[in-house]
Short mmCIF file of C-alpha atoms and ligand atoms in Angstrom, two decimals:
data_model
loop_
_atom_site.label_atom_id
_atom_site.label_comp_id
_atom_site.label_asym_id
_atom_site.label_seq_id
_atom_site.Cartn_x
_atom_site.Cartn_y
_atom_site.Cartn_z
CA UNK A 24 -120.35 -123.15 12.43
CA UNK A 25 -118.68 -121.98 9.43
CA UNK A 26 -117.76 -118.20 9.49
CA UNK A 27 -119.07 -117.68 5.93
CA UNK A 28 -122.49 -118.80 6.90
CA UNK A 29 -124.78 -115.20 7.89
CA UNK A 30 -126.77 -116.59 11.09
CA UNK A 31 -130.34 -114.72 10.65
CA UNK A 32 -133.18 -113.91 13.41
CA UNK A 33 -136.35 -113.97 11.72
CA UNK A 34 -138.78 -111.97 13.36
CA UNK A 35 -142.52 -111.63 13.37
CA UNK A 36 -143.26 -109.45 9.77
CA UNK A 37 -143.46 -105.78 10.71
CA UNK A 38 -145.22 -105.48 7.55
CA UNK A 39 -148.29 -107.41 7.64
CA UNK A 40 -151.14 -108.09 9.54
CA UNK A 41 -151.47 -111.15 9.39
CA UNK A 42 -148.93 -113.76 6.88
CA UNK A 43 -145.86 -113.95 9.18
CA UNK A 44 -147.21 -112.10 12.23
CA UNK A 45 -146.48 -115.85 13.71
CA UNK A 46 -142.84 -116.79 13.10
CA UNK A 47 -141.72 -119.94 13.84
CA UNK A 48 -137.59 -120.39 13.14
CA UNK A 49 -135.90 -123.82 13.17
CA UNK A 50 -132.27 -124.01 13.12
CA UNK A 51 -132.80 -127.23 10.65
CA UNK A 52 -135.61 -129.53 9.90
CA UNK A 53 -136.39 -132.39 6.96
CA UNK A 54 -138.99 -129.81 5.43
CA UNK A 55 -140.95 -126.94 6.65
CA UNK A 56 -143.73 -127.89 4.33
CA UNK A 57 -143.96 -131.29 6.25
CA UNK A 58 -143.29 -129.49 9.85
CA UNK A 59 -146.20 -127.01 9.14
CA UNK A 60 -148.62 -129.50 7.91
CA UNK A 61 -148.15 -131.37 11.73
CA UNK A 62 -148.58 -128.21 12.71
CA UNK A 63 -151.65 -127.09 11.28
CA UNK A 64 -153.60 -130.23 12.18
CA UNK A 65 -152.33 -130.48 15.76
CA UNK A 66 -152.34 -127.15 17.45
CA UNK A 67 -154.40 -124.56 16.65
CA UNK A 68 -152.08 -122.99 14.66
CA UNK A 69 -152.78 -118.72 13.70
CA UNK A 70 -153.61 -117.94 10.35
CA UNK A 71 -150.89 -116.80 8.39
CA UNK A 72 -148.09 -119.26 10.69
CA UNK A 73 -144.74 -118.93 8.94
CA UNK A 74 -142.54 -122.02 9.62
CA UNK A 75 -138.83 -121.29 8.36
CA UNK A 76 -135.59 -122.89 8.79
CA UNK A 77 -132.11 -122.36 8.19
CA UNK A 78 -130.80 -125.95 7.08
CA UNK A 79 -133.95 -127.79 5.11
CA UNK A 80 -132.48 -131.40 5.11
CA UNK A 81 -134.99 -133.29 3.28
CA UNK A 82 -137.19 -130.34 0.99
CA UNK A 83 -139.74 -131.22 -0.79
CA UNK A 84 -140.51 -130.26 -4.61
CA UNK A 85 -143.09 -130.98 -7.10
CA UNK A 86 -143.82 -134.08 -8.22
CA UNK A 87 -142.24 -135.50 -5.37
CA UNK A 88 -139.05 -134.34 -6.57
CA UNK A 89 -136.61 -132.81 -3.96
CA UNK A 90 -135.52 -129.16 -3.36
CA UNK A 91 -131.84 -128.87 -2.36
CA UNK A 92 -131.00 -125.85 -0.36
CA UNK A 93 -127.66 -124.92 1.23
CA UNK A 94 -128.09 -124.43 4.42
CA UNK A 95 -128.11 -120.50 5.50
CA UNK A 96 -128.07 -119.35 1.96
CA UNK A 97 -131.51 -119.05 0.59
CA UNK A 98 -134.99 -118.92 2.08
CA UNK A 99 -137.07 -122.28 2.94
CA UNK A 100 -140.20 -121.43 4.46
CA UNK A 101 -143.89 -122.33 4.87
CA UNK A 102 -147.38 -120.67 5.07
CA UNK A 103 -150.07 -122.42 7.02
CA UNK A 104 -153.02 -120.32 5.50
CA UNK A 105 -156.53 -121.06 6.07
CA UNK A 106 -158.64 -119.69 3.53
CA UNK A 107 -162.00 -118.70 3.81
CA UNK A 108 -164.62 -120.79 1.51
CA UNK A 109 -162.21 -121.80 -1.00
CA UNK A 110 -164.42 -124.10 -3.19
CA UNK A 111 -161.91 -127.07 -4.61
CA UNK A 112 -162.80 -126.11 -7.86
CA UNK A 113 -161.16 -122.94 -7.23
CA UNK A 114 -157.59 -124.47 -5.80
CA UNK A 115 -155.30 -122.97 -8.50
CA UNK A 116 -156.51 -118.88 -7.39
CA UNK A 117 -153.74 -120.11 -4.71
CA UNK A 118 -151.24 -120.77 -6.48
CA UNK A 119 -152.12 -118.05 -9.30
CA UNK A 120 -151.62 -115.45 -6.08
CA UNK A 121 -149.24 -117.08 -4.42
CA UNK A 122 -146.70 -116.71 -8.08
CA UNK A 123 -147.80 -113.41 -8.57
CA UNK A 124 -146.70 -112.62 -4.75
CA UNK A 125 -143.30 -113.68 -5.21
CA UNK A 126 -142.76 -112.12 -8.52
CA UNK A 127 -143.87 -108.86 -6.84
CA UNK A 128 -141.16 -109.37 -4.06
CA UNK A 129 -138.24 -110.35 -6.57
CA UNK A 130 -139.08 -107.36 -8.77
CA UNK A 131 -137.60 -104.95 -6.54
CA UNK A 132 -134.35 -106.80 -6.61
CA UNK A 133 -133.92 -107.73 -10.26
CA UNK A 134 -136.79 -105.75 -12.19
CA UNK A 135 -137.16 -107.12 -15.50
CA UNK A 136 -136.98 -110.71 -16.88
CA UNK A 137 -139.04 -112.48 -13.94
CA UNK A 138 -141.77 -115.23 -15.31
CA UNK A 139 -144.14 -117.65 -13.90
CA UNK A 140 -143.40 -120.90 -15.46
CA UNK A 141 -146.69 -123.18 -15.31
CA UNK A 142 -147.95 -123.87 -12.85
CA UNK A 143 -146.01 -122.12 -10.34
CA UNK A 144 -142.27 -122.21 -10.79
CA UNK A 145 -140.30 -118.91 -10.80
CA UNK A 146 -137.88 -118.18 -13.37
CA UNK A 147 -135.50 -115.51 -14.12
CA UNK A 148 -135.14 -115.25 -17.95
CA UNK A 149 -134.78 -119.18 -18.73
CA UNK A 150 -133.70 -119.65 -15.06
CA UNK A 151 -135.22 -121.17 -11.72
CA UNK A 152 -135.00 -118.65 -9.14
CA UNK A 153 -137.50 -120.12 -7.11
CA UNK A 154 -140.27 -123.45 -6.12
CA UNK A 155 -143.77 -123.23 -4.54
CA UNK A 156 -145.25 -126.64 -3.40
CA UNK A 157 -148.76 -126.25 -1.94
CA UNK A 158 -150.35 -128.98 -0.05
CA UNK A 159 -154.05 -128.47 0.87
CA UNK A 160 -156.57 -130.52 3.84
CA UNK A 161 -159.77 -131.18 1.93
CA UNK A 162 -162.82 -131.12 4.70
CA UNK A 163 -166.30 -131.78 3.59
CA UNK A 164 -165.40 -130.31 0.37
CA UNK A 165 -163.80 -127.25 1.51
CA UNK A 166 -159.75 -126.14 1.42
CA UNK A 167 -159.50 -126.25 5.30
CA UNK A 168 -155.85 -125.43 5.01
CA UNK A 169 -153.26 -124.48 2.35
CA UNK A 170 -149.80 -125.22 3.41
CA UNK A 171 -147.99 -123.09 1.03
CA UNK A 172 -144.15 -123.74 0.79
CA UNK A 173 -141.59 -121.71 -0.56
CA UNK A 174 -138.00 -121.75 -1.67
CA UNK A 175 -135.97 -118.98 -3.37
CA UNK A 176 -132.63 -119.03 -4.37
CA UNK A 177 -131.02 -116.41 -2.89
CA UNK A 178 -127.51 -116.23 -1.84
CA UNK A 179 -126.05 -119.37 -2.96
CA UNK A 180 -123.56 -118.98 -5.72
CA UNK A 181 -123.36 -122.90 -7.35
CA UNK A 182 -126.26 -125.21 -8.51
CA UNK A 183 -125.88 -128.78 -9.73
CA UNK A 184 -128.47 -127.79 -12.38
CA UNK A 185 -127.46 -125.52 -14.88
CA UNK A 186 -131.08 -124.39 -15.09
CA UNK A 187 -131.03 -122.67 -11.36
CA UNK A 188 -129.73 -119.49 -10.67
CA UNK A 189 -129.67 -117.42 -7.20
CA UNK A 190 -130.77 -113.43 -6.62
CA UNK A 191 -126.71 -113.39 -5.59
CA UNK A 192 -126.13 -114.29 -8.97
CA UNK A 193 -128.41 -111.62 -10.87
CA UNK A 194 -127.91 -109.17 -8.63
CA UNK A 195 -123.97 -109.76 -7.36
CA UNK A 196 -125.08 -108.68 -4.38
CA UNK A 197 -125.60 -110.57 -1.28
CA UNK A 198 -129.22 -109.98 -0.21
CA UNK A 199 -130.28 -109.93 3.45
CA UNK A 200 -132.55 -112.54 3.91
CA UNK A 201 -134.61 -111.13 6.80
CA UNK A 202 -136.00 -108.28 4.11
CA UNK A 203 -136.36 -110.39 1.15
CA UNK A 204 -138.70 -112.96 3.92
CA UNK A 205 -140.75 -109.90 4.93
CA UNK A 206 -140.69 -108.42 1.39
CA UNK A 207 -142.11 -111.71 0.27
CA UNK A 208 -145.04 -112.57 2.99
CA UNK A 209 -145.93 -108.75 2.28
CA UNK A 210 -146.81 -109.40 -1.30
CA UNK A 211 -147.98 -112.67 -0.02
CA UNK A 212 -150.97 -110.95 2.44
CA UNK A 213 -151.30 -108.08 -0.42
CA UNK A 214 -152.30 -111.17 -3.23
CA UNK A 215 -153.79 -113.82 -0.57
CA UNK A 216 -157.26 -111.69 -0.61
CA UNK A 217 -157.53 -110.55 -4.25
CA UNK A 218 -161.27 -111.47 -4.63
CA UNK A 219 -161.32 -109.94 -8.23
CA UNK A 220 -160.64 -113.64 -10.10
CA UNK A 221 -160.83 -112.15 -13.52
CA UNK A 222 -157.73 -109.53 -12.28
CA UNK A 223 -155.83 -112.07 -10.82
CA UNK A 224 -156.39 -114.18 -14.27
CA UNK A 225 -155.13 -111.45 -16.47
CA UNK A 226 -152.53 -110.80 -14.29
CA UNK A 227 -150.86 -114.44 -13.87
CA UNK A 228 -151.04 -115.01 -17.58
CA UNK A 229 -149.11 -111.58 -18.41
CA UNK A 230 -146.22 -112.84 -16.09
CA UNK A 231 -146.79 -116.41 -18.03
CA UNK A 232 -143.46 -117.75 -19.75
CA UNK A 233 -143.95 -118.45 -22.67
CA UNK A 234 -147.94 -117.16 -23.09
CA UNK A 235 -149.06 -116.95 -26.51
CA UNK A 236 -145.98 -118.05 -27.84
CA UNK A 237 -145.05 -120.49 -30.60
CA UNK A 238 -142.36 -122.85 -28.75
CA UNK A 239 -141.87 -126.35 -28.58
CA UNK A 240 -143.33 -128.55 -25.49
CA UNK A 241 -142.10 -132.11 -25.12
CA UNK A 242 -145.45 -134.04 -24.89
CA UNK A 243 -145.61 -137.98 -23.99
CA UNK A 244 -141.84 -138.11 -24.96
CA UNK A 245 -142.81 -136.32 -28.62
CA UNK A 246 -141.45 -132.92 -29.35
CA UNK A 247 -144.17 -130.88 -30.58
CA UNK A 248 -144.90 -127.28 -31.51
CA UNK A 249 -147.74 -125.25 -29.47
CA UNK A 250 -148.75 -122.11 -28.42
CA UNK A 251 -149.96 -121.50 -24.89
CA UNK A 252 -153.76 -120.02 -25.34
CA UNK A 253 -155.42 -120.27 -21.83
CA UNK A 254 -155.75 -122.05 -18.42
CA UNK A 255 -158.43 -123.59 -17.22
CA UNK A 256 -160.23 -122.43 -13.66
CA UNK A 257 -158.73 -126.16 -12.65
CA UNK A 258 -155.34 -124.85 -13.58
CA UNK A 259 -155.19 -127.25 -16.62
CA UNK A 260 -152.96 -126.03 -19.48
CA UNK A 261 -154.55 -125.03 -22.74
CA UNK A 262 -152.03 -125.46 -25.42
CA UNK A 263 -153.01 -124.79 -29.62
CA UNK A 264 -151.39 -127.58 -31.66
CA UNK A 265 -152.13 -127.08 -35.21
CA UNK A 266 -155.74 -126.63 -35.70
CA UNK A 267 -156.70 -127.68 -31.92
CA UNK A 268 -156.54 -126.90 -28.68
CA UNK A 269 -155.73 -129.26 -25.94
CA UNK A 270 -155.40 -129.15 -22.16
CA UNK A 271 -152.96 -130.73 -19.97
CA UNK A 272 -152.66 -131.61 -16.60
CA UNK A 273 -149.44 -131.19 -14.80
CA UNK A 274 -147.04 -133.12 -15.42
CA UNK A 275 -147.90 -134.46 -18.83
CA UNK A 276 -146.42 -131.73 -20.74
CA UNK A 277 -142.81 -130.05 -20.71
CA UNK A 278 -141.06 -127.04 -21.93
CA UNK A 279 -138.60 -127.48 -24.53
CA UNK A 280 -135.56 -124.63 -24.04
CA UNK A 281 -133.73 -123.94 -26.63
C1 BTN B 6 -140.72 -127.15 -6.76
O1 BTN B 6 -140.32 -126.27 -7.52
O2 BTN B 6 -140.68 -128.35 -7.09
C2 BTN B 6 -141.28 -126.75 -5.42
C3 BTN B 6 -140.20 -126.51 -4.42
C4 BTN B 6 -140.73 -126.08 -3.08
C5 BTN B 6 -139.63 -126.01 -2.04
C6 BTN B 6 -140.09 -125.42 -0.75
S1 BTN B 6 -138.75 -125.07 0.33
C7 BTN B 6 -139.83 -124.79 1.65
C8 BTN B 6 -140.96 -125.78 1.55
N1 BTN B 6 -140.64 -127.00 2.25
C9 BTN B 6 -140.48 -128.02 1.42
O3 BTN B 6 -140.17 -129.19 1.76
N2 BTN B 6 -140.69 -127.64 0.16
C10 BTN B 6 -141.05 -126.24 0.08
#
């Protein structure tokens, strides 16, 4: 191994009481998110599993995109959560709380200029810091399981894409993994349970890039001017162009940066 590489024990979250009290570390894998979702339908895996692992060969993004991580330098983890009665309809509370958990964590490092980028990317200013990809079992019409994977750039100092940036890079400091993991699944168990939906609402849209500004959106390959109003319960976007408003799945509209 390569001496500049920081070799880190995770350890079961001292805490929480329940996200992370399960740790499961792999010294590489293709994807945690894929890992946890074998996981989660083979054994009987514990609520709140984490599945994390130093060198994620083969991460998965959005979209079926990929999420390139070098290995040692950032976090790449998964959640196996099982929620209790979450109705289909109400799929996006997940990744409303699951945002607003990892904005919480990163706060303490950077304060200020931290966004949710809809639906659930992280950005610093107009910066990715960090992807969540959540994959959910459907069983007689019920979320039976959330996998809920994460990936934060944290100590890595070079991305292809100019639009990615690291907490190394923010901060200039090199941040211990190990606390920023149990920082995270802290705010994860502290959001996970919100029950108060209108709270959680108000709350995501504050940290909203972008929210009830005028800014252009690229929209089926036409650059067009909108403000961000609202979002639907299904997570749809709802977007005011000129006199109406219009709501978009993901995926069929982009941010324009300028
Ligand atoms: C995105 O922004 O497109 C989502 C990226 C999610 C990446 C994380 S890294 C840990 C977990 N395992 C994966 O394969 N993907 C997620």
């Amino acid at each position: 191994m390569h001496q500049k590489y920081k070799k880190y024990l995770y350890k079961p979250c001292p805490l929480t009481n329940l996200i992370g009290k399960e740790m499961v570390h792999l010294p590489q894998c293709d994807s945690t998110n894929r890992v946890a979702m074998d996981w989660a339908q083979q054994a009987s895996a514990k609520n709140g599993t984490v599945i994390i692992c130093d060198h994620q060969h083969c991460g998965r993004g959005q979209f079926g995109r990929s999420w390139e991580s070098l290995p040692y330098k950032n976090l790449t983890f998964s959640v196996i959560f099982y929620p209790e009665n979450l109705a289909l309809d109400n799929l996006f509370q997940v990744s409303m709380q699951v945002s607003l958990a990892i904005v919480d964590a990163l706060v303490t490092y950077v304060g200020s200029g931290l966004a949710i980028k809809w639906p659930n990317d992280i950005y610093f200013k107009k910066q990715k810091i960090g992807g969540i990809l959540i994959q959910n079992s459907i069983q007689a019409n019920k979320v039976s399981h959330c996998i809920i994977g994460i990936g934060l750039n944290v100590n890595q100092e070079q991305f292809i894409n100019e639009r990615a940036v690291s907490l190394k890079l923010i901060t200039g400091k090199e941040i211990p993994l190990t606390d920023l993991l149990n920082r995270v699944l802290f705010c994860l168990e502290q959001n996970l349970f919100k029950s108060n939906s209108a709270e959680l609402y108000n709350t995501y849209v504050d940290r909203l890039f972008g929210y009830k500004q005028w800014r252009y959106f690229m929209i089926n390959h036409e650059k067009i001017r909108g403000q961000i109003e609202d979002i639907e319960e299904s997570g749809k976007l709802g977007v005011r162009i000129g006199s109406t408003k219009k709501y978009f799945e993901y995926g069929t509209i982009k941010f324009v940066f300028e």
